């Protein structure tokens, strides 16, 4: 029943930075993994980063070294700092709970928010 609202997207030139926020209407204290996803036109939604309740992080190779995920359980908010943005980062970005399935794969379920559009120009 936790509603997630993403914000912070926009239009930025290649090499620029954006900070995305994911505000939850309810507590995320008990949620182990929270993640950021992105979906470009014609492509499936992909997980780009996630963070555990203990602060452990994981990143897709395409964003590692450029993006930083963080969470503030007291504020019920998850952040994604995006630096040195590239045109291929252009997508709608979403946040959601992340769970681990058989074989160690990650997945999410439930409803998705509106997301926030990130557009990186050349």
CSV table of C-alpha atoms in Angstrom, one decimal:
chain,number,residue,atom,x,y,z
A,1,UNK,CA,0.0,0.0,0.0
A,2,UNK,CA,3.1,2.2,-0.1
A,3,UNK,CA,2.8,4.8,-2.9
A,4,UNK,CA,6.0,5.9,-4.6
A,5,UNK,CA,6.4,9.2,-6.3
A,6,UNK,CA,9.5,9.9,-8.5
A,7,UNK,CA,10.8,13.4,-9.2
A,8,UNK,CA,13.9,15.2,-10.3
A,9,UNK,CA,14.1,14.3,-13.9
A,10,UNK,CA,14.6,16.8,-16.7
A,11,UNK,CA,16.5,17.7,-19.8
A,12,UNK,CA,20.3,17.9,-19.4
A,13,UNK,CA,23.3,18.0,-21.7
A,14,UNK,CA,25.7,15.1,-21.9
A,15,UNK,CA,28.1,15.2,-19.0
A,16,UNK,CA,25.7,16.9,-16.7
A,17,UNK,CA,24.1,15.7,-13.5
A,18,UNK,CA,20.6,15.1,-12.1
A,19,UNK,CA,19.4,13.9,-8.7
A,20,UNK,CA,16.3,11.8,-8.6
A,21,UNK,CA,14.1,11.4,-5.6
A,22,UNK,CA,11.6,8.7,-4.7
A,23,UNK,CA,9.2,9.7,-2.0
A,24,UNK,CA,7.1,7.1,-0.3
A,25,UNK,CA,3.8,7.8,1.3
A,26,UNK,CA,4.4,5.1,3.8
A,27,UNK,CA,7.3,3.6,5.7
A,28,UNK,CA,10.1,1.9,3.8
A,29,UNK,CA,11.9,0.9,7.0
A,30,UNK,CA,10.9,-2.7,6.7
A,31,UNK,CA,11.7,-3.0,2.9
A,32,UNK,CA,15.1,-4.6,2.5
A,33,UNK,CA,15.9,-3.7,-1.1
A,34,UNK,CA,14.8,-0.5,-2.9
A,35,UNK,CA,15.9,0.1,-6.5
A,36,UNK,CA,15.8,2.4,-9.4
A,37,UNK,CA,14.7,1.2,-12.8
A,38,UNK,CA,14.6,2.8,-16.2
A,39,UNK,CA,12.7,2.2,-19.4
A,40,UNK,CA,13.5,3.6,-22.8
A,41,UNK,CA,11.0,3.5,-25.6
A,42,UNK,CA,10.6,0.0,-27.1
A,43,UNK,CA,12.7,-1.5,-24.4
A,44,UNK,CA,11.9,-3.5,-21.2
A,45,UNK,CA,12.3,-1.9,-17.8
A,46,UNK,CA,15.7,-2.6,-16.4
A,47,UNK,CA,17.2,-2.4,-13.0
A,48,UNK,CA,20.0,0.1,-12.8
A,49,UNK,CA,20.7,0.2,-9.1
A,50,UNK,CA,19.5,-1.0,-5.7
A,51,UNK,CA,20.3,-0.6,-2.1
A,52,UNK,CA,19.6,-2.8,1.0
A,53,UNK,CA,18.4,-1.7,4.3
A,54,UNK,CA,21.9,-2.0,5.6
A,55,UNK,CA,23.3,0.3,2.9
A,56,UNK,CA,24.8,-2.3,0.5
A,57,UNK,CA,24.6,-1.1,-3.1
A,58,UNK,CA,24.6,-2.7,-6.5
A,59,UNK,CA,24.8,-1.2,-9.9
A,60,UNK,CA,24.4,-2.2,-13.5
A,61,UNK,CA,27.7,-2.1,-15.4
A,62,UNK,CA,26.3,0.6,-17.6
A,63,UNK,CA,26.0,3.1,-14.7
A,64,UNK,CA,28.6,1.9,-12.3
A,65,UNK,CA,30.9,4.7,-11.3
A,66,UNK,CA,28.5,7.4,-12.5
A,67,UNK,CA,25.3,6.8,-10.5
A,68,UNK,CA,25.0,6.6,-6.7
A,69,UNK,CA,21.9,5.3,-4.9
A,70,UNK,CA,21.1,6.1,-1.4
A,71,UNK,CA,18.2,5.9,1.0
A,72,UNK,CA,16.9,7.8,4.1
A,73,UNK,CA,14.5,5.5,5.9
A,74,UNK,CA,13.6,8.2,8.4
A,75,UNK,CA,12.4,10.4,5.5
A,76,UNK,CA,11.0,7.4,3.5
A,77,UNK,CA,13.0,8.5,0.5
A,78,UNK,CA,15.4,6.9,-2.0
A,79,UNK,CA,17.7,8.9,-4.1
A,80,UNK,CA,19.7,8.4,-7.3
A,81,UNK,CA,22.5,10.8,-8.0
A,82,UNK,CA,23.3,10.7,-11.7
A,83,UNK,CA,26.6,12.1,-12.9
A,84,UNK,CA,28.4,12.3,-16.2
A,85,UNK,CA,25.1,11.5,-18.0
A,86,UNK,CA,25.1,10.1,-21.5
A,87,UNK,CA,22.5,10.1,-24.2
A,88,UNK,CA,21.9,6.4,-23.7
A,89,UNK,CA,20.8,7.2,-20.1
A,90,UNK,CA,17.6,8.8,-21.6
A,91,UNK,CA,14.6,6.9,-20.2
A,92,UNK,CA,11.8,7.1,-17.7
A,93,UNK,CA,13.1,6.3,-14.3
A,94,UNK,CA,11.1,4.4,-11.7
A,95,UNK,CA,11.7,3.3,-8.1
A,96,UNK,CA,10.3,0.2,-6.5
A,97,UNK,CA,11.0,-2.6,-4.0
A,98,UNK,CA,13.5,-5.2,-5.3
A,99,UNK,CA,13.3,-8.8,-4.4
A,100,UNK,CA,15.6,-11.7,-5.2
A,101,UNK,CA,14.2,-14.7,-7.0
A,102,UNK,CA,15.5,-18.2,-7.7
A,103,UNK,CA,19.0,-18.3,-9.0
A,104,UNK,CA,19.7,-14.9,-7.5
A,105,UNK,CA,17.9,-12.8,-10.1
A,106,UNK,CA,16.1,-9.6,-9.1
A,107,UNK,CA,12.5,-8.7,-9.7
A,108,UNK,CA,9.8,-6.3,-8.6
A,109,UNK,CA,6.1,-6.6,-8.3
A,110,UNK,CA,3.0,-4.5,-7.5
A,111,UNK,CA,2.1,-1.1,-9.0
A,112,UNK,CA,4.5,1.3,-10.6
A,113,UNK,CA,4.4,5.1,-10.3
A,114,UNK,CA,4.4,7.6,-13.0
A,115,UNK,CA,8.2,7.7,-13.1
A,116,UNK,CA,10.3,10.7,-14.0
A,117,UNK,CA,11.6,11.5,-17.5
A,118,UNK,CA,15.4,11.9,-17.9
A,119,UNK,CA,16.5,13.2,-21.3
A,120,UNK,CA,20.2,13.6,-22.1
A,121,UNK,CA,21.1,15.6,-25.2
A,122,UNK,CA,24.3,15.3,-27.2
